[in-house]
Short mmCIF file of C-alpha atoms in Angstrom, two decimals:
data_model
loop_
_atom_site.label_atom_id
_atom_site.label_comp_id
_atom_site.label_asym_id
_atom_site.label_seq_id
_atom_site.Cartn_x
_atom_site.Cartn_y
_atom_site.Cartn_z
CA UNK A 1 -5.90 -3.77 4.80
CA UNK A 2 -4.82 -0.39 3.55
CA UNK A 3 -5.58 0.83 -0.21
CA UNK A 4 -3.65 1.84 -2.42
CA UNK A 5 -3.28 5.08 -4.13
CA UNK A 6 -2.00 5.88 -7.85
CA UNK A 7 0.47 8.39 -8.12
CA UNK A 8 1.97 9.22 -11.49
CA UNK A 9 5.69 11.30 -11.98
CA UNK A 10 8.66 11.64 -14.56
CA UNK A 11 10.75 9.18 -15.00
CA UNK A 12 14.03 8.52 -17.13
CA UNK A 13 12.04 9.11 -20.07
CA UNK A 14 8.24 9.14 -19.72
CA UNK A 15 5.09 9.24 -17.48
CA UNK A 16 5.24 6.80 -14.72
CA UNK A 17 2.81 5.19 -12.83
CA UNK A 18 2.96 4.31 -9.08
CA UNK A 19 0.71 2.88 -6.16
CA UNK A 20 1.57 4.16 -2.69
CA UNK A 21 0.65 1.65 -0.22
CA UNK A 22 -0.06 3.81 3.09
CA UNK A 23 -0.69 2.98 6.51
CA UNK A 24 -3.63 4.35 8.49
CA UNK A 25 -1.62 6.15 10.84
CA UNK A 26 1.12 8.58 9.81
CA UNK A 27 4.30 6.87 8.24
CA UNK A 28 7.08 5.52 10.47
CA UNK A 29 9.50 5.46 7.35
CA UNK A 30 8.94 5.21 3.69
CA UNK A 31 10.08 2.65 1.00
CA UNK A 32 10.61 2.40 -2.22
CA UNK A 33 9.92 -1.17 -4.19
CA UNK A 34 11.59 -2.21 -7.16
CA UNK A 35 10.06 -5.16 -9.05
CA UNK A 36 11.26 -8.28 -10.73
CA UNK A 37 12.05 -7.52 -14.20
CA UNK A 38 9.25 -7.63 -16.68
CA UNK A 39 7.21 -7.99 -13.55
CA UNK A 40 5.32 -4.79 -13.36
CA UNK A 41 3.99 -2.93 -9.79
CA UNK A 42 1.04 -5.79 -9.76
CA UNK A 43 3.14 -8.54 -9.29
CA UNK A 44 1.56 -10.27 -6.27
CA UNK A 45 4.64 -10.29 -4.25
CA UNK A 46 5.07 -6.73 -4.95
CA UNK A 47 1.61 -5.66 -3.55
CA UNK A 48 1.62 -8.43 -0.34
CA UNK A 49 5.19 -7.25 0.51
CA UNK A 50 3.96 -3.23 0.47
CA UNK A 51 0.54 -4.28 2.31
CA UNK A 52 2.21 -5.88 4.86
CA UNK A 53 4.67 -3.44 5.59
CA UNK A 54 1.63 -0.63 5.55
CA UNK A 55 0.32 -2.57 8.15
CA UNK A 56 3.36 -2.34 10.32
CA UNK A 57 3.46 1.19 9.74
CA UNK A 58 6.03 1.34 6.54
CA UNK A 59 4.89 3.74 3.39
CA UNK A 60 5.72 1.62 0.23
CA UNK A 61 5.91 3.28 -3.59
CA UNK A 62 6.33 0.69 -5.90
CA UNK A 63 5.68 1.36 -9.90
CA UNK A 64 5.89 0.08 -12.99
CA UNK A 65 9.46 0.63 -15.21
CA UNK A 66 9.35 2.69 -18.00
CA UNK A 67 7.52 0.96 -21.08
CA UNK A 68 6.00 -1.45 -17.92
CA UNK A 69 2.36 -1.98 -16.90
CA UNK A 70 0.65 1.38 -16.67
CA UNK A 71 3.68 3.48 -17.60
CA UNK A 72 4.55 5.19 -20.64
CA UNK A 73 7.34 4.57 -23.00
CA UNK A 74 8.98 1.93 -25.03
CA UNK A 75 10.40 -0.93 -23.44
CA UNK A 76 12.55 -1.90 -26.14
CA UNK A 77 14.14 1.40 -25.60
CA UNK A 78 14.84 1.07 -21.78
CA UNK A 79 17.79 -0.92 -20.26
CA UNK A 80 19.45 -1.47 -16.82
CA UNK A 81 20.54 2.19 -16.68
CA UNK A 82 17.54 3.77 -17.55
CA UNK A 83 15.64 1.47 -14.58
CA UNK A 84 17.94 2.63 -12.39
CA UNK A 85 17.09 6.08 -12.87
CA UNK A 86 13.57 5.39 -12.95
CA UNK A 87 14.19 3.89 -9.11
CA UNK A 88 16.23 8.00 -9.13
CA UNK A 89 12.95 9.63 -10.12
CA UNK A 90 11.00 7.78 -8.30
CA UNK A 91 13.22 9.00 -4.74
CA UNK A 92 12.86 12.44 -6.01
CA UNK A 93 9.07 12.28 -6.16
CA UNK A 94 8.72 10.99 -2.63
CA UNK A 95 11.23 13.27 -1.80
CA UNK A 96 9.39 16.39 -3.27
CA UNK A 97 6.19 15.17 -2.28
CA UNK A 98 6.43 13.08 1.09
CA UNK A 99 9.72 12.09 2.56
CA UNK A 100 12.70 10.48 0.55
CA UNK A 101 12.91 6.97 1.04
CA UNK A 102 15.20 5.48 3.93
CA UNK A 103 14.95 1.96 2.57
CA UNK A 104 15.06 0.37 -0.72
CA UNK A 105 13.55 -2.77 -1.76
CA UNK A 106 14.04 -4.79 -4.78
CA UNK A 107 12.85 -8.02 -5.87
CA UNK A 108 15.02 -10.30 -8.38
CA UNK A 109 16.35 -7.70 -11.54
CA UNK A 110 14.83 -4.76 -9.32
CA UNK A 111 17.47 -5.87 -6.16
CA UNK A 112 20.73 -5.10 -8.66
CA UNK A 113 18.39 -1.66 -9.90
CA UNK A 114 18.15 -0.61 -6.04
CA UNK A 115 21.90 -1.65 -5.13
CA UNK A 116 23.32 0.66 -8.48
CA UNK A 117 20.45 3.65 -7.09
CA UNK A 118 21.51 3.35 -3.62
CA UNK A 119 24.38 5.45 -3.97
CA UNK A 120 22.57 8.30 -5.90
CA UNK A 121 19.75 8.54 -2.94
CA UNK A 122 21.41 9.83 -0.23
CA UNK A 123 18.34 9.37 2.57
CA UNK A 124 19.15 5.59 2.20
CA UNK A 125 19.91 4.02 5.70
CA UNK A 126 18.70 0.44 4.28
CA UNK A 127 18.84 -1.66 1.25
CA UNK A 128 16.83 -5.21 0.67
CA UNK A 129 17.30 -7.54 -1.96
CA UNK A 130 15.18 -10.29 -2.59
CA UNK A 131 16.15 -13.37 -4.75
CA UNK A 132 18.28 -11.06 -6.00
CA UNK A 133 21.68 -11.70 -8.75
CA UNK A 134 24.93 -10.67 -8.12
CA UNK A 135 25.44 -9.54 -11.31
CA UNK A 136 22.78 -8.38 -13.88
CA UNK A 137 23.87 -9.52 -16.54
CA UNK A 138 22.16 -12.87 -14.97
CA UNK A 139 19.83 -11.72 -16.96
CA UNK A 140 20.48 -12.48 -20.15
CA UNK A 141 20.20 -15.94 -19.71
CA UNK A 142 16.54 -15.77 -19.32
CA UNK A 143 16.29 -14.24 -22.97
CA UNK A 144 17.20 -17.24 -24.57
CA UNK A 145 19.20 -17.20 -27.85
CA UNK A 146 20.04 -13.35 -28.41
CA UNK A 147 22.54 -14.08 -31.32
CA UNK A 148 19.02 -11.86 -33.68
CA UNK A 149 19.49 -9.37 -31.38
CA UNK A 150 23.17 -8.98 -31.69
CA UNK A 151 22.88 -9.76 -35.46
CA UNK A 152 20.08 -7.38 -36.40
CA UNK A 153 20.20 -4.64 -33.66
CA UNK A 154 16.58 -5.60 -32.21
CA UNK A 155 14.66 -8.69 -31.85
CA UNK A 156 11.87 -10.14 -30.06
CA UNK A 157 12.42 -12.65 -27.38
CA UNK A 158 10.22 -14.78 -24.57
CA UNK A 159 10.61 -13.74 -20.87
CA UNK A 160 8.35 -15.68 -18.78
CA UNK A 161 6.20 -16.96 -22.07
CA UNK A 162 5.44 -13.10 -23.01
CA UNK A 163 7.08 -12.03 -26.26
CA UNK A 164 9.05 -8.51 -25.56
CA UNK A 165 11.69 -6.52 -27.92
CA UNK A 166 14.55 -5.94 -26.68
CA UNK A 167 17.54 -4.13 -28.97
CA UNK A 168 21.66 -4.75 -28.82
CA UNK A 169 22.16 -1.59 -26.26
CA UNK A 170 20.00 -3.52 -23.35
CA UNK A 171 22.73 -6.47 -23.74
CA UNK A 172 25.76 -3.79 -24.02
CA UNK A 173 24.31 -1.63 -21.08
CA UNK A 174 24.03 -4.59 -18.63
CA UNK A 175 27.19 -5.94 -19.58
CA UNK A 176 28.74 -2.83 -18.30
CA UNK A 177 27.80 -2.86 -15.17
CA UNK A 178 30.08 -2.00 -12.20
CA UNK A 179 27.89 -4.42 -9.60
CA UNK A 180 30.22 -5.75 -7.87
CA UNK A 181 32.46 -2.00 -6.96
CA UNK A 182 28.74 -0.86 -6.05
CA UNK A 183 27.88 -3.49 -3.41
CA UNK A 184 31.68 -3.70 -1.87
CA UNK A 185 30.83 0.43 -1.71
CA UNK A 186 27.84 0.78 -0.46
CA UNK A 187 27.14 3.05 2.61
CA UNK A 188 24.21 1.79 3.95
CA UNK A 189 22.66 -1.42 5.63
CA UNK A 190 22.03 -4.58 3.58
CA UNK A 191 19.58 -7.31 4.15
CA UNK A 192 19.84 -10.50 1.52
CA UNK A 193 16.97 -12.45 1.36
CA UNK A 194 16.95 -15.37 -0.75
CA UNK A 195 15.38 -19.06 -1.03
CA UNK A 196 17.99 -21.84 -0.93
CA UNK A 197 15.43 -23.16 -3.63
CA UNK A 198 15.46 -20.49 -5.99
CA UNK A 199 15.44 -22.15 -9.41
CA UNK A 200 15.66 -18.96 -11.32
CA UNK A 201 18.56 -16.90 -9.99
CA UNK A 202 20.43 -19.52 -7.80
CA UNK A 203 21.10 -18.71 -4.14
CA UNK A 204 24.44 -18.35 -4.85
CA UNK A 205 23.86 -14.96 -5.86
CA UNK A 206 23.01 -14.65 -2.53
CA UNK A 207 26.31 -15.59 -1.32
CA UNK A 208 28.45 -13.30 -3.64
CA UNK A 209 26.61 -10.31 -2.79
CA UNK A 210 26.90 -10.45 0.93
CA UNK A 211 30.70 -11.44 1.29
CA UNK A 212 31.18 -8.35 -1.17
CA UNK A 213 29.14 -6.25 0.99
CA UNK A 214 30.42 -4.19 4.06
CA UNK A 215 29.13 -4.63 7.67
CA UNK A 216 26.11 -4.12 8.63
CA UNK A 217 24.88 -7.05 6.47
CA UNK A 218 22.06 -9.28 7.04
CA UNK A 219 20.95 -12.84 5.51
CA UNK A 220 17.62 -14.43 5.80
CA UNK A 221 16.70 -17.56 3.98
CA UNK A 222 13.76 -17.80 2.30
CA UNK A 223 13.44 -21.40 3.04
CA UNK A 224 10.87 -23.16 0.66
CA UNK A 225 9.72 -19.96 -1.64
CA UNK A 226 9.74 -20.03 -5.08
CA UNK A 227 11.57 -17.16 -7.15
CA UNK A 228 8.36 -14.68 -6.95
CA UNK A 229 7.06 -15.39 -4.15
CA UNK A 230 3.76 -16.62 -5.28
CA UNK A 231 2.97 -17.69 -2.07
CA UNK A 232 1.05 -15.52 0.16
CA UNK A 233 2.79 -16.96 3.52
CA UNK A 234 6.61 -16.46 1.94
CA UNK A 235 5.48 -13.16 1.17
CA UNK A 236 4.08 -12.24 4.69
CA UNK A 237 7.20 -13.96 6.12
CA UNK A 238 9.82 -11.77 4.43
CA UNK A 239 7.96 -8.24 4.88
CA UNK A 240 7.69 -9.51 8.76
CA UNK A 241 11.17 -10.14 8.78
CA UNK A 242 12.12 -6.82 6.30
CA UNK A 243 10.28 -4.43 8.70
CA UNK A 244 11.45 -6.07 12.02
CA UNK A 245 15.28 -5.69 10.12
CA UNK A 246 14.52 -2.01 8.97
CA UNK A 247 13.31 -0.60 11.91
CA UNK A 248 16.56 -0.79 13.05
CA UNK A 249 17.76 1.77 10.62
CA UNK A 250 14.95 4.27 10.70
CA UNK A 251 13.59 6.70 12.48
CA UNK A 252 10.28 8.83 12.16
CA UNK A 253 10.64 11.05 8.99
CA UNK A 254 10.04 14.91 8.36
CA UNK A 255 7.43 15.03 5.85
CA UNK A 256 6.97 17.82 3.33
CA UNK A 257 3.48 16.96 2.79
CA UNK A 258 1.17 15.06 5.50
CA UNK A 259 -1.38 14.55 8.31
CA UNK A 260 -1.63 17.03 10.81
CA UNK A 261 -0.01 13.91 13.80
CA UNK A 262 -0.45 15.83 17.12
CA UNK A 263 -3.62 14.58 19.09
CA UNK A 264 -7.01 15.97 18.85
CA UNK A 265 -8.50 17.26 22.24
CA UNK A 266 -9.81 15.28 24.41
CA UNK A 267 -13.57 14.14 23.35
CA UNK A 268 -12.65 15.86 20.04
CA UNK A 269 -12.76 13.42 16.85
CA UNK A 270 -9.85 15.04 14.23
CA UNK A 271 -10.04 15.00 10.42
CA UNK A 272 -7.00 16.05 8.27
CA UNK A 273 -6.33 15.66 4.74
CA UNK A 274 -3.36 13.05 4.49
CA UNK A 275 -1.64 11.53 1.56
CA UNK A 276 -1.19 12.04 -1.67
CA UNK A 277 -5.22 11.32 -2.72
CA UNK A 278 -6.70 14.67 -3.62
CA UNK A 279 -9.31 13.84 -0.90
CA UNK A 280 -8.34 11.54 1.04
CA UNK A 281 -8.76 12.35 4.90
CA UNK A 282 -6.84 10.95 7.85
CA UNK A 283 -9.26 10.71 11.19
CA UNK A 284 -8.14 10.28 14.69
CA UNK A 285 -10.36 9.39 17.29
CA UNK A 286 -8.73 8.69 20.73
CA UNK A 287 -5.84 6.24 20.07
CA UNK A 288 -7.26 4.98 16.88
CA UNK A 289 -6.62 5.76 12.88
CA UNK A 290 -8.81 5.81 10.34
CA UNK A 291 -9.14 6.63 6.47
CA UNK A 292 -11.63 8.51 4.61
CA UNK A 293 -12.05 9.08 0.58
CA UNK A 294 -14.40 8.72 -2.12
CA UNK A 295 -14.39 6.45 -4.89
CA UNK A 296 -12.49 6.78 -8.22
CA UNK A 297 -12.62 8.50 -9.89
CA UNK A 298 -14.00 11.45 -8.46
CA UNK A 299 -11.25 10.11 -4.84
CA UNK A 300 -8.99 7.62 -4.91
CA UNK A 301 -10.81 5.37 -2.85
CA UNK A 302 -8.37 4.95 -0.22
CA UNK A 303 -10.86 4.36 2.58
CA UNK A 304 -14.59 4.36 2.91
CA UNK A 305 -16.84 7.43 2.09
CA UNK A 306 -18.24 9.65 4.84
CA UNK A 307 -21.81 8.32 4.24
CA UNK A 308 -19.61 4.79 4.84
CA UNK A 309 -18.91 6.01 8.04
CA UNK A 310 -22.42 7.28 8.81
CA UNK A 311 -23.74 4.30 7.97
CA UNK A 312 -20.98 2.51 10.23
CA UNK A 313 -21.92 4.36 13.46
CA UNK A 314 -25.61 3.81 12.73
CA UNK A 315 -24.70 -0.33 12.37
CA UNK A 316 -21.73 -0.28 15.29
CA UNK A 317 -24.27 1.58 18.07
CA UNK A 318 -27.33 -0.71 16.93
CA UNK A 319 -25.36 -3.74 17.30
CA UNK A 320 -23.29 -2.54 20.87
CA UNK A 321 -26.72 -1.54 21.93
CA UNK A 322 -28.86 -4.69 21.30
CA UNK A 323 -26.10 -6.82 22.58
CA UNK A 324 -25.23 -5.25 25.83
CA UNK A 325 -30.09 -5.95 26.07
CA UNK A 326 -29.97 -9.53 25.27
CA UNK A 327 -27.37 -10.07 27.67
CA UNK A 328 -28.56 -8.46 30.20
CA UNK A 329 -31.72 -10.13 29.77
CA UNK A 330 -30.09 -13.46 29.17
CA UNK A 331 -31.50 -14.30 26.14
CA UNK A 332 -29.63 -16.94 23.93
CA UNK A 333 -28.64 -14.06 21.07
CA UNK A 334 -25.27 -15.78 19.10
CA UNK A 335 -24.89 -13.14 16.78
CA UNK A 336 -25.97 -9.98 15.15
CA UNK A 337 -25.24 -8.44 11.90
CA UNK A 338 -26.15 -4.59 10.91
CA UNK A 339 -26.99 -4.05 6.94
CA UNK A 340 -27.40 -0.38 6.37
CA UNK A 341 -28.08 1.72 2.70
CA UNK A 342 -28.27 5.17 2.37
CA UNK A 343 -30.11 6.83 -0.51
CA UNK A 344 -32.54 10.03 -1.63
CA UNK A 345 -36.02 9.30 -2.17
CA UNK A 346 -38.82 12.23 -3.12
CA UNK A 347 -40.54 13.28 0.29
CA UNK A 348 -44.07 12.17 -1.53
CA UNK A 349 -42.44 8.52 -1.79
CA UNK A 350 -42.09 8.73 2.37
CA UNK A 351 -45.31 8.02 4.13
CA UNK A 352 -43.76 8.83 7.33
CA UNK A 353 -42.21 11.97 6.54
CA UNK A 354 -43.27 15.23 7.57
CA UNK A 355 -41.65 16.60 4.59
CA UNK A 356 -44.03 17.06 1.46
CA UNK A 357 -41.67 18.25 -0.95
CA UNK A 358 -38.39 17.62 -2.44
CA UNK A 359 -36.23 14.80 -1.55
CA UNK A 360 -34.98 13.34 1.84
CA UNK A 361 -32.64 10.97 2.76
CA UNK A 362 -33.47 7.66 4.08
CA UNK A 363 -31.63 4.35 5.91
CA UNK A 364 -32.63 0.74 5.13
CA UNK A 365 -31.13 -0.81 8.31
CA UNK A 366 -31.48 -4.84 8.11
CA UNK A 367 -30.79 -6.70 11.53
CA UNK A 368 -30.10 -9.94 11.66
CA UNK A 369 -30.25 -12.32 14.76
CA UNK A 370 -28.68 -15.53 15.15
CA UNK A 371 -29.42 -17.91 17.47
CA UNK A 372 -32.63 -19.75 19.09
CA UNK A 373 -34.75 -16.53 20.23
CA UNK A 374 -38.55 -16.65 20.06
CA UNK A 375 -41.15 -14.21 17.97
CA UNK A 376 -41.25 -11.75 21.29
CA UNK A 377 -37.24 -11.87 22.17
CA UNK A 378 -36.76 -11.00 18.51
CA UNK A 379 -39.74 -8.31 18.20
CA UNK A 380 -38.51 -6.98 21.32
CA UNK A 381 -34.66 -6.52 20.30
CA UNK A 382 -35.94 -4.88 17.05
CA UNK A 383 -37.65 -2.08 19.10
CA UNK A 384 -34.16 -2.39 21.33
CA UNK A 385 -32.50 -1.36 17.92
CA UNK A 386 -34.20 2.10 17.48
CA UNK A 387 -33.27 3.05 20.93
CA UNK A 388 -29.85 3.52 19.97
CA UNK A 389 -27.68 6.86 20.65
CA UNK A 390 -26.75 7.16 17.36
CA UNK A 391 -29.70 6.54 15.95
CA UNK A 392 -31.63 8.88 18.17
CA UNK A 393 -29.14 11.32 17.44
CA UNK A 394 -30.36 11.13 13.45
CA UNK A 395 -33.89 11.39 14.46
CA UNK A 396 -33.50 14.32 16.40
CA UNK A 397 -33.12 17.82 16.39
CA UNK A 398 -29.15 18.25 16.22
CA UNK A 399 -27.38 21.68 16.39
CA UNK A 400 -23.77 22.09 14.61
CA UNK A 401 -21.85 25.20 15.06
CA UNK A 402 -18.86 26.07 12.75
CA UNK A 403 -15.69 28.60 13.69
CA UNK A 404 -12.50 28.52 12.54
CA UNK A 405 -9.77 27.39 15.20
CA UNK A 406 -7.01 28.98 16.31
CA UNK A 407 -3.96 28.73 14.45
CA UNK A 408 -1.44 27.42 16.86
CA UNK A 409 -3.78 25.11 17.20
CA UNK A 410 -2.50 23.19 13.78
CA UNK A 411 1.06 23.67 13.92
#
């Protein structure tokens, strides 16, 4: 399951906040998610949709709107417009930073955002909308009576049971709103996803958008799902179907920023800084992608430590190596679990140390072994467990030499 990593930028009119959602290996094509209004970037179908299309390769930004979640500003003062060029700034940033985003995603209020952006980002090859209205000015019926907003300028209303203020220009800016001009224009590839059970924007949103759409056009039904998605196998289902649809209309991008991608040499294990985390640390070893970091807030905690890792090899190479025993002996071992800690203890504290002063670093390593073994099959696979590579590698003498390498080497 990748991690994701806060990124903050300017927006329309303040300080937003972002999570980039990255795969372990280096991006086939990069996203950008715009969520349900009032929703914020935590909405769970918001963070299942960018996992799953990390795990298929796909780098996702999705953030909160200005006056949103973790983002500065005032709501009250935001409107349509001004999410639209939020969804604007938040292309630029990936575009300054990573690679400007081939496909745009929006869920509900956030699909009419990324149809009006669409034509404003021109790296789009794809555009997604999910439960999506044709119009948005749909929205207004969710506020409820807004006759004290139109009387008094500014009013509170209920959206979703959560009181929010909203003044007259949000209801004058999304009644202006050219929506259907923009989706009978747009130059790229749409994909409508919708539930034929949606009981907050009806599927026949669904409907108007595509026939006003140009070819290519797409429509999946999200048969069963409620408006948000709240469940997990919806979710999964539409970012399957989203990334099988938009690999079709992207390629491999040219990043500004990024992992070093060509392959280590052979026996050589390669670590590159990667991403946007200010540590974070892309490893290749053979055919096979890995993520380092450190924990927040010192790292971003995109993947485990290098201690972690330690601590890994240690638990992998005890494991591999008391298995491949108790088979060959034939001995009725089910399973076997590797707990390892790491820590600093003072020398004076270690009765087997040879070290008197100072501190030294020490490994708890608990082993435990299922299934019906006896006292000596289970004595015996503990001593088994210290003959390890790795672990003889730690307890012995181990030379590491350090030289730069040659340029050419990294480009």
């Amino acid at each position: 399951m990748s991690t994701p990593t806060r990124t903050v930028f300017r927006g329309s009119s303040a300080e937003l906040v972002g999570k980039l959602e990255l795969p372990s290996d280096a991006p086939t094509a990069w996203a950008l998610f715009a969520h349900c209004f009032t929703c914020g970037k935590d909405n769970s179908a918001a963070g299942r949709i960018s996992r799953a299309l990390a795990s298929r390769g796909v780098a996702v930004l999705r953030f909160d709107f200005t006056g949103l979640g973790e983002s500065d500003g005032d709501f009250a003062a935001t409107g349509f417009s001004s999410n639209v060029e939020d969804l604007v700034c938040a292309a630029n940033h990936l575009r300054d930073q990573f690679s400007a985003p081939a496909v745009l995603i929006g869920h509900s209020l956030g699909g009419a955002a990324v149809l009006a952006a669409a034509p404003q980002i021109p790296e789009v090859r794809g555009v997604v909308t999910i439960g999506a209205p044709a119009d948005p000015f749909h929205v207004v019926g969710m506020l409820g009576d807004v006759t004290p907003v139109v009387e008094s300028g500014e009013a509170t209303v209920s959206i979703g049971g959560r009181p929010f203020r909203v003044r007259r220009q949000f209801l004058d800016d999304i009644a202006m709103q050219p929506q259907r001009e923009r989706i009978s224009t747009l130059d790229a590839a749409l994909l409508v996803m919708h539930s034929p059970v949606d009981q907050v924007v009806s599927v026949d949103n669904a409907r108007i958008i595509f026939d006003t759409a140009r070819h290519p056009k797409s429509f999946v039904a999200l048969d069963g799902a409620d408006h948000l998605l709240s469940d997990r196998a919806d979710a999964e289902y539409a970012a399957n179907v989203l990334a099988a649809w938009a690999s079709k209309y992207v390629s491999n991008p040219t990043t500004t920023a990024g992992p070093i991608t060509d392959d280590p040499a052979e026996g050589a294990v390669r670590v590159a800084e990667s991403g946007p985390g200010r540590l974070t640390q892309q490893i290749s070893a053979r055919r096979h992608r890995l993520t380092a970091d450190e924990p927040a807030p010192v790292g971003d905690d995109a993947g485990p430590t290098p201690y972690d890792l330690l601590l890994a090899a240690l638990g992998a190479c005890t494991s591999m190596t008391v298995r491949m025993y108790a088979d060959r002996k034939q001995w009725p071992l089910e399973r076997i679990v590797v707990d390892s800690r790491h820590f600093r203890i003072h020398a004076k504290d270690c009765d087997e140390c040879e070290t008197a002063t100072g501190m030294v670093d020490r490994i708890e390593r608990d082993i435990t072994l299922i299934g019906p073994l006896d006292a000596d099959q289970r004595a015996k696979l503990l001593d088994i467990a210290d003959r390890c590579p790795v672990h003889r590698t730690l307890r012995s003498e181990v030379s590491i030499h350090t030289a730069e390498a040659p340029r050419q080497r990294l480009t």
